[in-house]
């Protein structure tokens, strides 16, 4: 039998895929989103949509009362554009810190757990080898700092109020419905260029690397982490309520911008070439996550081949595969 669940940010890229998956498994899904970047048409038909700003503590609390007992809040609503966070850190903190505090308060009304979409790359910062969950954290942007603060508030709420919350630190998530402004925005930009028959525009030498993880794999891991929290299978990770489980979600593979473009051209069967521009100030060179812990504990994989995922993304953008 399904559960009543809330997905904040469920009109967005990852949240809408998650809402689809939860509807498919029989849950009663409520989507909360203010459509800042999300799209109403991405919310599954069988979900109930509530247009609301998650940082409005009172309004979210009233909504929680109206919906009635909820088992889980999947909290994905966020200001997820790193550049916006640099330009306006206070706005970023309003959405990403106050918004998370507000979700925790709403969830507490019915003793629900919160599964929080945090970030890997924007929390660990520059790395030379795959970062695991114990790697020191050096958020290079206000966005990363705000996500880290959100994690700390989850742990604190868990200690004070006993919520069985859980945290996923996503790598660079890509796939259908993504837009160019997220952490793996380059995939959407490249997909558009492949479709238009234009060369890639590469900033710097193209050797900078990221960990591109397919959205379907991310959704499966997110649900598995929430299942472990709900069943108590992760109880040993909570050390007396002082901490919450944290799982990296990524492939562990470093893919350079040049490799990404090559994979995309192979997937689509095009040869548009590439153009180079000066390196962008402040850009992280390497970001990659070791997600062995999630694989072992949650029994999930992050194995969707890059070319398959890229092809699905290009096709979603409107392409037809060339022979
Ligand atoms: N895409 C990635 O590579 C990536 C990587 C790491 C972490 N994440 C995290 O995953 C989550 C989903 O990211 P995404 O890529 O799907 O981004 P997205 O922008 O597509 O989704 C975010 C959603 O939140 C909604 N939203 C924004 N502000 C809101 C507010 N104040 N109240 C209610 N809704 C609000 C937006 O309208 C949007 O639908 C975010 O928390 C993001 O920080 C994403």
Coordinates of N, CA and C in Angstrom, one line a residue, residues 49-211:
X49 N -0.9 19.2 -7.0 CA 0.0 20.3 -7.0 C -0.4 21.4 -6.1
X50 N 0.6 21.9 -5.3 CA 0.4 23.1 -4.4 C 1.5 24.1 -4.8
X51 N 1.0 25.2 -5.3 CA 2.0 26.3 -5.7 C 2.3 27.1 -4.4
X52 N 3.5 27.0 -3.9 CA 3.8 27.6 -2.6 C 5.3 27.8 -2.5
X53 N 5.7 28.8 -1.8 CA 7.2 29.1 -1.5 C 7.5 28.3 -0.3
X54 N 8.5 27.4 -0.4 CA 8.8 26.6 0.8 C 9.4 27.5 2.0
X55 N 9.9 28.6 1.7 CA 10.5 29.5 2.7 C 9.4 30.2 3.5
X56 N 8.2 30.1 3.1 CA 7.1 30.7 3.8 C 6.6 29.7 4.9
X57 N 7.2 29.9 6.1 CA 7.0 28.9 7.2 C 5.6 28.7 7.5
X58 N 4.8 29.8 7.7 CA 3.4 29.7 8.1 C 2.6 29.0 7.0
X59 N 2.8 29.4 5.8 CA 2.0 28.8 4.7 C 2.3 27.4 4.5
X60 N 3.5 27.0 4.7 CA 3.9 25.5 4.6 C 3.3 24.7 5.7
X61 N 3.3 25.3 6.9 CA 2.7 24.6 8.1 C 1.2 24.5 7.9
X62 N 0.5 25.5 7.4 CA -0.9 25.4 7.1 C -1.2 24.3 6.1
X63 N -0.4 24.3 5.0 CA -0.5 23.3 4.0 C -0.4 21.9 4.6
X64 N 0.6 21.7 5.5 CA 0.8 20.4 6.1 C -0.4 20.0 6.9
X65 N -1.0 20.9 7.5 CA -2.2 20.6 8.3 C -3.4 20.2 7.4
X66 N -3.5 20.9 6.2 CA -4.5 20.6 5.3 C -4.4 19.2 4.7
X67 N -3.1 18.9 4.3 CA -2.9 17.6 3.6 C -3.1 16.4 4.6
X68 N -2.8 16.7 5.9 CA -3.0 15.6 6.9 C -1.7 14.8 7.0
X69 N -1.8 13.7 7.8 CA -0.5 12.9 8.1 C 0.2 12.5 6.8
X70 N 1.5 12.9 6.8 CA 2.4 12.6 5.7 C 3.5 11.7 6.3
X71 N 3.9 10.7 5.5 CA 5.0 9.8 6.0 C 6.4 10.4 5.7
X72 N 6.5 11.0 4.5 CA 7.9 11.4 4.1 C 7.8 12.8 3.3
X73 N 8.7 13.6 3.6 CA 8.9 14.8 2.8 C 10.2 14.6 2.0
X74 N 10.1 14.6 0.7 CA 11.4 14.6 -0.1 C 11.6 16.0 -0.5
X75 N 12.7 16.6 0.1 CA 12.9 18.0 0.0 C 14.0 18.3 -1.1
X76 N 13.4 18.7 -2.3 CA 14.3 19.0 -3.4 C 14.2 20.5 -3.9
X77 N 13.2 21.2 -3.4 CA 13.0 22.6 -3.8 C 14.3 23.3 -3.4
X78 N 14.8 24.1 -4.3 CA 16.0 24.8 -4.0 C 16.3 25.9 -5.0
X79 N 17.0 26.9 -4.6 CA 17.7 27.8 -5.6 C 19.0 27.1 -5.9
X80 N 19.0 26.5 -7.1 CA 20.1 25.6 -7.4 C 21.1 26.2 -8.4
X81 N 21.1 27.5 -8.6 CA 22.1 28.1 -9.6 C 23.2 28.7 -8.8
X82 N 24.4 28.1 -8.9 CA 25.6 28.6 -8.2 C 25.8 30.1 -8.4
X83 N 25.7 30.5 -9.7 CA 26.0 31.9 -10.0 C 25.0 32.9 -9.3
X84 N 23.7 32.5 -9.2 CA 22.8 33.3 -8.5 C 23.2 33.4 -7.0
X85 N 23.6 32.3 -6.5 CA 24.0 32.3 -5.1 C 25.2 33.3 -4.8
X86 N 26.1 33.4 -5.8 CA 27.2 34.3 -5.6 C 26.8 35.7 -5.7
X87 N 25.8 36.0 -6.6 CA 25.3 37.4 -6.8 C 24.4 37.8 -5.7
X88 N 23.6 36.8 -5.1 CA 22.6 37.2 -4.1 C 22.6 36.1 -3.0
X89 N 23.6 36.1 -2.2 CA 23.7 35.0 -1.2 C 22.5 35.0 -0.2
X90 N 22.0 36.2 0.1 CA 20.9 36.3 1.1 C 19.6 35.6 0.5
X91 N 19.4 35.8 -0.8 CA 18.2 35.1 -1.5 C 18.4 33.6 -1.5
X92 N 19.7 33.2 -1.8 CA 20.0 31.8 -1.8 C 19.7 31.2 -0.4
X93 N 20.2 31.9 0.6 CA 20.0 31.3 2.0 C 18.5 31.3 2.4
X94 N 17.8 32.3 1.9 CA 16.3 32.3 2.2 C 15.7 31.0 1.7
X95 N 16.0 30.7 0.4 CA 15.3 29.5 -0.2 C 16.0 28.2 0.4
X96 N 17.3 28.2 0.5 CA 18.0 26.9 0.8 C 18.2 26.7 2.3
X97 N 18.3 27.7 3.1 CA 18.4 27.5 4.5 C 17.0 27.6 5.2
X98 N 16.4 28.8 5.0 CA 15.1 29.0 5.7 C 14.1 28.0 5.1
X99 N 14.2 27.7 3.8 CA 13.3 26.8 3.1 C 13.4 25.4 3.8
X100 N 14.6 25.0 4.1 CA 14.8 23.7 4.7 C 14.3 23.6 6.2
X101 N 14.6 24.7 6.9 CA 14.1 24.8 8.3 C 12.5 24.7 8.2
X102 N 12.0 25.4 7.3 CA 10.5 25.4 7.1 C 9.9 24.0 6.8
X103 N 10.6 23.3 5.9 CA 10.2 21.9 5.6 C 10.3 21.0 6.8
X104 N 11.4 21.2 7.6 CA 11.5 20.4 8.8 C 10.4 20.7 9.8
X105 N 10.0 22.0 9.9 CA 8.9 22.3 10.9 C 7.6 21.7 10.4
X106 N 7.4 21.7 9.1 CA 6.1 21.2 8.5 C 6.1 19.7 8.7
X107 N 7.2 19.0 8.5 CA 7.3 17.5 8.6 C 7.1 17.1 10.0
X108 N 7.6 17.9 10.9 CA 7.5 17.6 12.4 C 6.0 17.5 12.8
X109 N 5.1 18.2 12.2 CA 3.7 18.2 12.6 C 3.1 16.8 12.6
X110 N 3.6 15.9 11.7 CA 3.1 14.6 11.7 C 4.2 13.5 11.8
X111 N 5.3 14.0 12.4 CA 6.4 13.0 12.7 C 7.0 12.4 11.4
X112 N 7.0 13.2 10.3 CA 7.5 12.6 9.0 C 9.0 12.7 8.9
X113 N 9.6 11.9 8.1 CA 11.0 12.0 7.9 C 11.2 12.9 6.7
X114 N 12.4 13.5 6.6 CA 12.8 14.4 5.5 C 14.0 13.8 4.8
X115 N 13.8 13.6 3.5 CA 15.0 13.1 2.7 C 15.4 14.3 1.9
X116 N 16.6 14.8 2.1 CA 17.1 16.1 1.7 C 18.1 15.9 0.5
X117 N 17.8 16.7 -0.6 CA 18.7 16.7 -1.7 C 19.8 17.7 -1.5
X118 N 21.0 17.2 -1.1 CA 22.1 18.1 -0.9 C 23.0 18.0 -2.1
X119 N 24.2 18.5 -2.0 CA 25.1 18.5 -3.1 C 26.5 18.0 -2.8
X120 N 27.1 17.3 -3.7 CA 28.5 16.8 -3.4 C 29.5 17.9 -3.8
X121 N 29.5 18.1 -5.1 CA 30.5 19.0 -5.7 C 30.6 20.4 -5.0
X122 N 29.4 20.9 -4.7 CA 29.4 22.3 -4.1 C 29.6 22.3 -2.6
X123 N 29.8 21.1 -2.0 CA 30.1 21.0 -0.6 C 31.6 20.7 -0.4
X124 N 32.1 19.7 -1.2 CA 33.5 19.3 -1.0 C 34.4 20.3 -1.7
X125 N 34.0 20.9 -2.8 CA 34.8 21.8 -3.5 C 35.8 21.0 -4.4
X126 N 37.0 21.6 -4.7 CA 38.0 21.0 -5.5 C 38.5 19.7 -4.9
X127 N 38.6 18.6 -5.7 CA 39.2 17.4 -5.2 C 40.2 16.8 -6.3
X128 N 41.1 16.0 -5.8 CA 42.0 15.4 -6.7 C 41.7 13.9 -7.0
X129 N 40.9 13.4 -6.0 CA 40.4 12.0 -6.2 C 39.0 11.9 -5.7
X130 N 38.2 10.9 -6.0 CA 36.8 10.8 -5.6 C 36.6 11.1 -4.1
X131 N 35.7 12.1 -3.8 CA 35.4 12.5 -2.4 C 34.5 11.5 -1.8
X132 N 34.8 10.9 -0.7 CA 33.8 10.1 0.0 C 33.2 11.0 1.1
X133 N 32.3 10.4 1.9 CA 31.5 11.2 2.8 C 32.3 11.8 3.9
X134 N 33.6 11.3 4.1 CA 34.4 11.9 5.2 C 35.4 12.9 4.7
X135 N 35.4 13.2 3.4 CA 36.3 14.2 2.8 C 36.0 15.6 3.4
X136 N 37.0 16.3 3.8 CA 36.7 17.7 4.4 C 35.9 18.5 3.4
X137 N 35.0 19.3 4.0 CA 34.1 20.1 3.2 C 34.5 21.6 3.1
X138 N 34.7 22.0 1.9 CA 35.1 23.4 1.6 C 34.1 24.0 0.6
X139 N 32.9 24.4 1.0 CA 32.0 24.9 0.0 C 32.5 26.1 -0.7
X140 N 32.7 26.1 -2.0 CA 33.2 27.2 -2.7 C 32.2 28.3 -3.0
X141 N 31.0 28.1 -2.7 CA 29.9 29.1 -3.1 C 28.9 29.2 -2.0
X142 N 28.2 30.3 -1.9 CA 27.1 30.4 -0.9 C 26.1 29.3 -1.1
X143 N 25.9 28.8 -2.3 CA 24.9 27.7 -2.5 C 25.4 26.5 -1.7
X144 N 26.7 26.1 -1.8 CA 27.2 25.0 -1.1 C 27.1 25.2 0.4
X145 N 27.4 26.4 0.8 CA 27.4 26.7 2.3 C 25.9 26.5 2.8
X146 N 25.0 27.0 2.0 CA 23.6 26.9 2.4 C 23.1 25.4 2.4
X147 N 23.6 24.6 1.5 CA 23.2 23.2 1.5 C 23.8 22.5 2.7
X148 N 25.0 22.8 3.0 CA 25.7 22.3 4.2 C 24.9 22.7 5.5
X149 N 24.5 23.9 5.5 CA 23.7 24.4 6.7 C 22.4 23.6 6.8
X150 N 21.8 23.3 5.6 CA 20.6 22.5 5.6 C 20.8 21.1 6.2
X151 N 21.9 20.5 5.9 CA 22.3 19.2 6.4 C 22.4 19.3 7.9
X152 N 23.0 20.3 8.4 CA 23.2 20.5 9.9 C 21.9 20.7 10.6
X153 N 21.0 21.4 9.9 CA 19.7 21.6 10.5 C 18.9 20.2 10.6
X154 N 19.1 19.4 9.6 CA 18.5 18.1 9.6 C 18.9 17.3 10.8
X155 N 20.3 17.3 10.9 CA 20.9 16.5 12.0 C 20.4 17.0 13.4
X156 N 20.3 18.4 13.5 CA 19.9 19.0 14.7 C 18.4 18.6 15.0
X157 N 17.6 18.7 14.0 CA 16.2 18.4 14.2 C 16.0 16.9 14.6
X158 N 16.8 16.1 14.0 CA 16.8 14.7 14.3 C 17.1 14.4 15.8
X159 N 18.1 15.2 16.3 CA 18.5 15.0 17.7 C 17.4 15.5 18.6
X160 N 16.9 16.7 18.3 CA 15.9 17.4 19.2 C 14.6 16.7 19.1
X161 N 14.2 16.3 17.9 CA 12.8 15.8 17.8 C 12.7 14.4 17.3
X162 N 13.8 13.8 17.0 CA 13.7 12.3 16.7 C 13.3 12.0 15.3
X163 N 13.3 13.0 14.3 CA 13.0 12.7 12.9 C 14.0 11.8 12.3
X164 N 13.6 10.8 11.6 CA 14.5 9.8 10.9 C 14.9 10.4 9.5
X165 N 15.6 11.5 9.5 CA 15.9 12.2 8.3 C 17.1 11.6 7.6
X166 N 17.3 11.9 6.3 CA 18.4 11.3 5.6 C 18.9 12.3 4.5
X167 N 20.2 12.3 4.2 CA 20.8 13.2 3.3 C 21.4 12.6 2.1
X168 N 21.1 13.1 0.9 CA 21.8 12.6 -0.3 C 22.7 13.7 -0.9
X169 N 23.9 13.5 -1.1 CA 24.8 14.5 -1.8 C 24.9 14.1 -3.2
X170 N 24.2 14.8 -4.1 CA 24.2 14.5 -5.5 C 25.5 15.0 -6.2
X171 N 26.0 14.3 -7.2 CA 27.0 14.8 -8.1 C 26.3 15.6 -9.2
X172 N 26.8 15.6 -10.4 CA 26.2 16.4 -11.4 C 25.2 15.6 -12.2
X173 N 23.9 15.9 -11.9 CA 22.8 15.1 -12.4 C 22.4 15.6 -13.8
X174 N 22.2 14.6 -14.7 CA 21.8 15.0 -16.0 C 20.7 14.1 -16.5
X175 N 20.0 14.5 -17.6 CA 19.0 13.7 -18.1 C 17.9 14.5 -18.7
X176 N 16.8 13.9 -19.2 CA 15.7 14.6 -19.8 C 15.1 15.6 -18.7
X177 N 14.7 16.7 -19.2 CA 14.0 17.8 -18.4 C 15.0 18.7 -17.7
X178 N 16.3 18.4 -17.8 CA 17.2 19.3 -17.1 C 17.3 20.6 -17.9
X179 N 17.7 21.7 -17.1 CA 17.9 23.0 -17.8 C 19.3 23.4 -17.7
X180 N 19.7 24.4 -18.5 CA 21.2 24.7 -18.5 C 21.7 25.4 -17.3
X181 N 20.9 25.7 -16.3 CA 21.4 26.4 -15.1 C 21.8 25.6 -13.9
X182 N 21.5 24.3 -13.9 CA 21.8 23.4 -12.8 C 23.3 23.0 -12.8
X183 N 23.7 22.1 -11.9 CA 25.1 21.8 -11.7 C 25.6 20.9 -12.9
X184 N 24.8 20.4 -13.7 CA 25.2 19.7 -14.9 C 24.7 20.3 -16.1
X185 N 24.6 21.7 -16.0 CA 24.0 22.5 -17.1 C 24.7 22.3 -18.4
X186 N 26.0 22.0 -18.4 CA 26.7 21.8 -19.6 C 26.1 20.7 -20.5
X187 N 25.5 19.7 -19.9 CA 24.9 18.6 -20.7 C 23.8 19.2 -21.6
X188 N 22.9 20.0 -20.9 CA 21.8 20.6 -21.7 C 22.3 21.5 -22.8
X189 N 23.3 22.3 -22.4 CA 23.9 23.2 -23.4 C 24.5 22.5 -24.6
X190 N 25.3 21.5 -24.3 CA 25.9 20.7 -25.4 C 24.8 19.9 -26.2
X191 N 23.8 19.4 -25.5 CA 22.7 18.7 -26.3 C 22.1 19.7 -27.3
X192 N 21.9 20.9 -26.9 CA 21.3 21.9 -27.8 C 22.2 22.2 -28.9
X193 N 23.5 22.2 -28.7 CA 24.5 22.5 -29.7 C 24.6 21.4 -30.7
X194 N 24.5 20.1 -30.2 CA 24.6 19.0 -31.1 C 23.3 19.0 -32.0
X195 N 22.2 19.3 -31.4 CA 20.9 19.3 -32.2 C 21.0 20.4 -33.3
X196 N 21.6 21.6 -32.9 CA 21.6 22.7 -33.9 C 22.8 22.6 -34.9
X197 N 23.6 21.6 -34.7 CA 24.7 21.4 -35.6 C 25.8 22.4 -35.4
X198 N 25.9 22.9 -34.2 CA 27.0 23.9 -33.9 C 28.1 23.2 -33.1
X199 N 29.3 23.8 -33.1 CA 30.4 23.2 -32.4 C 30.2 23.5 -30.9
X200 N 30.9 22.7 -30.0 CA 30.9 23.0 -28.6 C 31.7 24.3 -28.3
X201 N 31.2 25.0 -27.3 CA 32.0 26.2 -26.8 C 32.6 25.7 -25.5
X202 N 33.9 25.6 -25.5 CA 34.6 25.1 -24.3 C 35.4 26.2 -23.6
X203 N 35.1 26.3 -22.3 CA 35.9 27.4 -21.5 C 37.1 26.7 -20.9
X204 N 38.3 27.3 -21.2 CA 39.5 26.7 -20.7 C 40.0 25.6 -21.7
X205 N 40.8 24.7 -21.1 CA 41.3 23.6 -22.0 C 40.4 22.4 -22.2
X206 N 39.3 22.4 -21.4 CA 38.4 21.3 -21.6 C 38.8 20.1 -20.7
X207 N 39.8 20.2 -20.0 CA 40.3 19.1 -19.1 C 39.6 19.0 -17.8
X208 N 38.8 20.1 -17.4 CA 38.1 20.1 -16.1 C 37.1 18.9 -16.1
X209 N 37.0 18.3 -15.0 CA 36.2 17.1 -14.9 C 35.0 17.2 -13.9
X210 N 33.9 16.4 -14.2 CA 32.8 16.3 -13.4 C 32.3 14.9 -13.3
X211 N 31.4 14.6 -12.4 CA 30.9 13.3 -12.2 C 29.4 13.3 -12.7

